[in-house]
PDB file of C-alpha atoms in Angstrom:
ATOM      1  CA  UNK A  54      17.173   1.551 -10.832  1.00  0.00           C
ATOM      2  CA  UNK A  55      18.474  -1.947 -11.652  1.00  0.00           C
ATOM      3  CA  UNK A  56      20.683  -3.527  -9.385  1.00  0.00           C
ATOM      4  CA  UNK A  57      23.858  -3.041 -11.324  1.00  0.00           C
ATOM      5  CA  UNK A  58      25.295  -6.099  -9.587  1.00  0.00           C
ATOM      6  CA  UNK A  59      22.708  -8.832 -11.189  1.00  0.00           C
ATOM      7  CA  UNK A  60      21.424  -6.382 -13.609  1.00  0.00           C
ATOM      8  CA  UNK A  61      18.197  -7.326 -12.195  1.00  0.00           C
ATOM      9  CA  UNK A  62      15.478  -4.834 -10.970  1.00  0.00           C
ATOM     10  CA  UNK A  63      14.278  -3.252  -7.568  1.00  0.00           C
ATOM     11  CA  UNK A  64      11.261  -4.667  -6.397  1.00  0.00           C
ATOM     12  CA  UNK A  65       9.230  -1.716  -4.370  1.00  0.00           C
ATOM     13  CA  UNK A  66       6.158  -2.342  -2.316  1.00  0.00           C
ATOM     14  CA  UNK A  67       3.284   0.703  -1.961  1.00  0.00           C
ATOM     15  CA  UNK A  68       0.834   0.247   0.381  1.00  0.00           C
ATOM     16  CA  UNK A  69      -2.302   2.614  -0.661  1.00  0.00           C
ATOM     17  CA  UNK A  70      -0.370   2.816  -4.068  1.00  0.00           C
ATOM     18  CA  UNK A  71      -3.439   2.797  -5.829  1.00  0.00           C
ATOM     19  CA  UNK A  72      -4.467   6.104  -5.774  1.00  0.00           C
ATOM     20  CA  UNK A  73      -3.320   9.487  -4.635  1.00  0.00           C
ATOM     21  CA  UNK A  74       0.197  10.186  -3.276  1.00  0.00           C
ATOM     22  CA  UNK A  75       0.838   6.323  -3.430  1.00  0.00           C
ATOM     23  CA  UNK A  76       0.062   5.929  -6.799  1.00  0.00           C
ATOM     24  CA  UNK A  77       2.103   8.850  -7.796  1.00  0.00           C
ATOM     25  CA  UNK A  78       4.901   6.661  -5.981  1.00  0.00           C
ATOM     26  CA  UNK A  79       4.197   4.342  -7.262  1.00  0.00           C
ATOM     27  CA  UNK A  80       4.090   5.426 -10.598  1.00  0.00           C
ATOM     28  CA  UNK A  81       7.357   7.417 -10.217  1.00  0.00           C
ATOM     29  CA  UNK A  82       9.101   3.962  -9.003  1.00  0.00           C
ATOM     30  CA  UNK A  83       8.520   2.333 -12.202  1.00  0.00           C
ATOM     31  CA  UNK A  84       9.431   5.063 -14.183  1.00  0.00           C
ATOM     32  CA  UNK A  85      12.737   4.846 -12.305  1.00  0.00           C
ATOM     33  CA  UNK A  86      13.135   1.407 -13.402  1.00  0.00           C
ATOM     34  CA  UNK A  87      12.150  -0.494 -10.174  1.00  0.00           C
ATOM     35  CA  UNK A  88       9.302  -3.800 -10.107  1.00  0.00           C
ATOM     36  CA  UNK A  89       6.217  -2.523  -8.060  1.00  0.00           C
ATOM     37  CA  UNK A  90       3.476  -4.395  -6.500  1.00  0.00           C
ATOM     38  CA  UNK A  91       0.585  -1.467  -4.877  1.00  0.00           C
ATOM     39  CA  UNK A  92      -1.368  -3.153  -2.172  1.00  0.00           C
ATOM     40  CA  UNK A  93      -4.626  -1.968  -1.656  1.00  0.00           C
ATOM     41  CA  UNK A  94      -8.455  -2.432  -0.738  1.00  0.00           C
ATOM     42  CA  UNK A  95     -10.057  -4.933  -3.865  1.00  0.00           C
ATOM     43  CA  UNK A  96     -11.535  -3.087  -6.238  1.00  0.00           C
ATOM     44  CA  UNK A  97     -11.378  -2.809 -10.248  1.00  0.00           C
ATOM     45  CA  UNK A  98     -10.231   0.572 -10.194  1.00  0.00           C
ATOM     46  CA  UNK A  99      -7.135  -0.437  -8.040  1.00  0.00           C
ATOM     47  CA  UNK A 100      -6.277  -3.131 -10.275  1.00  0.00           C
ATOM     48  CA  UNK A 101      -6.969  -1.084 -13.056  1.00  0.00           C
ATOM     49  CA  UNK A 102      -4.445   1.136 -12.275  1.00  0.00           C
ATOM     50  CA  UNK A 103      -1.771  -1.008 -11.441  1.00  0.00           C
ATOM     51  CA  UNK A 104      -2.174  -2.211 -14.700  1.00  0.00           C
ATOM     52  CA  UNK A 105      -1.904   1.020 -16.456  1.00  0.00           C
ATOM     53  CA  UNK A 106       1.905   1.266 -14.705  1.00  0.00           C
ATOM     54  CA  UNK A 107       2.396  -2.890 -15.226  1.00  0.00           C
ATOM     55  CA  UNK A 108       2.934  -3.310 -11.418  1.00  0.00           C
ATOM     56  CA  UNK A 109       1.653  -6.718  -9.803  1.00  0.00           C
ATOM     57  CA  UNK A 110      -1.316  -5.213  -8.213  1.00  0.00           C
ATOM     58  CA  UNK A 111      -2.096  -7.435  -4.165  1.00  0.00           C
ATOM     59  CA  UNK A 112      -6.198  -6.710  -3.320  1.00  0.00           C
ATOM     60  CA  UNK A 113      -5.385  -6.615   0.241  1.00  0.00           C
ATOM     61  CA  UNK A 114      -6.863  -4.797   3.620  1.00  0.00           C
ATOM     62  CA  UNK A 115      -4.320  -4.588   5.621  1.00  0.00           C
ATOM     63  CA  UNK A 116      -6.161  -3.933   8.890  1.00  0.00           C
ATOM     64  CA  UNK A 117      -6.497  -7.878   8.655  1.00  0.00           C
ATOM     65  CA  UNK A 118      -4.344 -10.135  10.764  1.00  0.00           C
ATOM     66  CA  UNK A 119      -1.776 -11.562   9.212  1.00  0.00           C
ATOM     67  CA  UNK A 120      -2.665  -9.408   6.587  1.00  0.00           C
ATOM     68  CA  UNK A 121       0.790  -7.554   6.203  1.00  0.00           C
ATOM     69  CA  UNK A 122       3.074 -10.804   6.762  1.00  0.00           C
ATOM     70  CA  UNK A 123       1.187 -12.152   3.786  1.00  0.00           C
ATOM     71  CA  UNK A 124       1.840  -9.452   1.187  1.00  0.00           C
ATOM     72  CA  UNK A 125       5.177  -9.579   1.738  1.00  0.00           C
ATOM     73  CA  UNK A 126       5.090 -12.747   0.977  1.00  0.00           C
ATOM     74  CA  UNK A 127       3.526 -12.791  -1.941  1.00  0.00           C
ATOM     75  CA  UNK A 128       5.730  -9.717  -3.620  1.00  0.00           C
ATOM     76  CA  UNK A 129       8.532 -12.304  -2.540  1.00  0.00           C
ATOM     77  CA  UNK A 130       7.145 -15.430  -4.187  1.00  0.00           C
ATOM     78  CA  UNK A 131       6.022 -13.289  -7.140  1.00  0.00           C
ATOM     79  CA  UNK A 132       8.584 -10.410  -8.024  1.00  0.00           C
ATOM     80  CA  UNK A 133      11.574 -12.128  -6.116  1.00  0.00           C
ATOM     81  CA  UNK A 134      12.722  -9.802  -3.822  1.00  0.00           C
ATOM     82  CA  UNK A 135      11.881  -6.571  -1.636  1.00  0.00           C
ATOM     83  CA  UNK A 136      13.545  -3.940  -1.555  1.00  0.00           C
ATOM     84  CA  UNK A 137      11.781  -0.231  -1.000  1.00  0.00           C
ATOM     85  CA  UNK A 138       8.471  -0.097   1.044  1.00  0.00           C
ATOM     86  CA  UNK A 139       6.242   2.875   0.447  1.00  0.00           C
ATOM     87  CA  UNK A 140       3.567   3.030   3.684  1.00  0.00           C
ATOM     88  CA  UNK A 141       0.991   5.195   1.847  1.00  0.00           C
ATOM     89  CA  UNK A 142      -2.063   3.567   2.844  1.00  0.00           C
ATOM     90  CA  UNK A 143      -4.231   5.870   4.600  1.00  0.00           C
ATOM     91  CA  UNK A 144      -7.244   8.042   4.568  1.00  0.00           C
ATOM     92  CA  UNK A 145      -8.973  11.322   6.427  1.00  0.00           C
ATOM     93  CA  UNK A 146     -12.268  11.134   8.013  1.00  0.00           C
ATOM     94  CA  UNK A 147     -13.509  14.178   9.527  1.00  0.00           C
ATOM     95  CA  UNK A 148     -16.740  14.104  11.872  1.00  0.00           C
ATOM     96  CA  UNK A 149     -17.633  16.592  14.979  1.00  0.00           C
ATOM     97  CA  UNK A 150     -16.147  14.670  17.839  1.00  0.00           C
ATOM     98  CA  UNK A 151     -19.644  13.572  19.319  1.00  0.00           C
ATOM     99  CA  UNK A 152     -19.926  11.547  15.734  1.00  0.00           C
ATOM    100  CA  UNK A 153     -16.609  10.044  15.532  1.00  0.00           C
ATOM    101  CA  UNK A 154     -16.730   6.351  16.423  1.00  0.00           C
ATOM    102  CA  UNK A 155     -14.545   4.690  18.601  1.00  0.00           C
ATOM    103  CA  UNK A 156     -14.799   1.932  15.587  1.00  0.00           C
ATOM    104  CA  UNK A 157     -13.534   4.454  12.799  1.00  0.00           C
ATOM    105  CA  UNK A 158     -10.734   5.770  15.231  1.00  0.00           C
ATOM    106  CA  UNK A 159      -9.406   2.426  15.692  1.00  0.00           C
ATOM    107  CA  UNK A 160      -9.651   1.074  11.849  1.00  0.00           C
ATOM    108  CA  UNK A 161      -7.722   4.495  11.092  1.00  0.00           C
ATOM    109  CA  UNK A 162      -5.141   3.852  13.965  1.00  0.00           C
ATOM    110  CA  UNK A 163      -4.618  -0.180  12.725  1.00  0.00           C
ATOM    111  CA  UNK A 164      -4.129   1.227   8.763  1.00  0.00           C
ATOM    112  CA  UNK A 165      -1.976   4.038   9.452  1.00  0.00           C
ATOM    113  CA  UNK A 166      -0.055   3.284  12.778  1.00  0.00           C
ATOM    114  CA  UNK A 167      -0.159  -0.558  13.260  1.00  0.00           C
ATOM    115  CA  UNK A 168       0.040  -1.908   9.993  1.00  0.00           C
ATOM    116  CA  UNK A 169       3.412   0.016   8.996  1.00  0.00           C
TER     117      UNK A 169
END
């Protein structure tokens, strides 16, 4: 929805947008009108689909330090504003517990508790 103020556009930010339930938001926010930038793991299938919905697409892990500071940043500097932030970024891993790395269990902790 454009801000009917300045007639200008919402800028929305989806972490994980670029596949799954983010993309669907992500795809749903510009239909509804809003900019979107998807941040997400590198990859030309990410990009690719940000293109497809003509949202800035940020190649980004977020686990990174700093990491999240600087994509904000950049949908700033680029789309001029930020205003709706969509923390999909996530994934399941599934191992017997003997298997499960203390590694994994932090990386998955950092992306889906930390970096929101």
């Amino acid at each position: 929805m454009p801000d009917t103020a300045t007639d200008t556009p919402r800028v929305a930010l989806v972490t994980g947008g670029a596949s799954g339930i983010g993309f669907a938001c992500a795809q749903r926010l510009t239909a509804d009108g809003l900019a979107v930038a998807i941040a997400d793991l590198p990859g030309e299938r990410a990009a690719a689909n940000a293109a497809a919905i003509g949202a800035l697409f940020v190649a980004v892990d977020l686990t990174a330090d700093g990491a999240c500071e600087n994509v904000v940043d950049q949908v700033v500097a680029t789309l001029g504003a930020l205003d709706v932030l969509v923390c999909s970024a996530g994934y399941q891993h599934i191992d017997p517990i003997p298997e499960f790395s203390p590694e994994r269990w932090r990386h998955m902790l950092e992306l889906m508790l930390t970096a929101p």
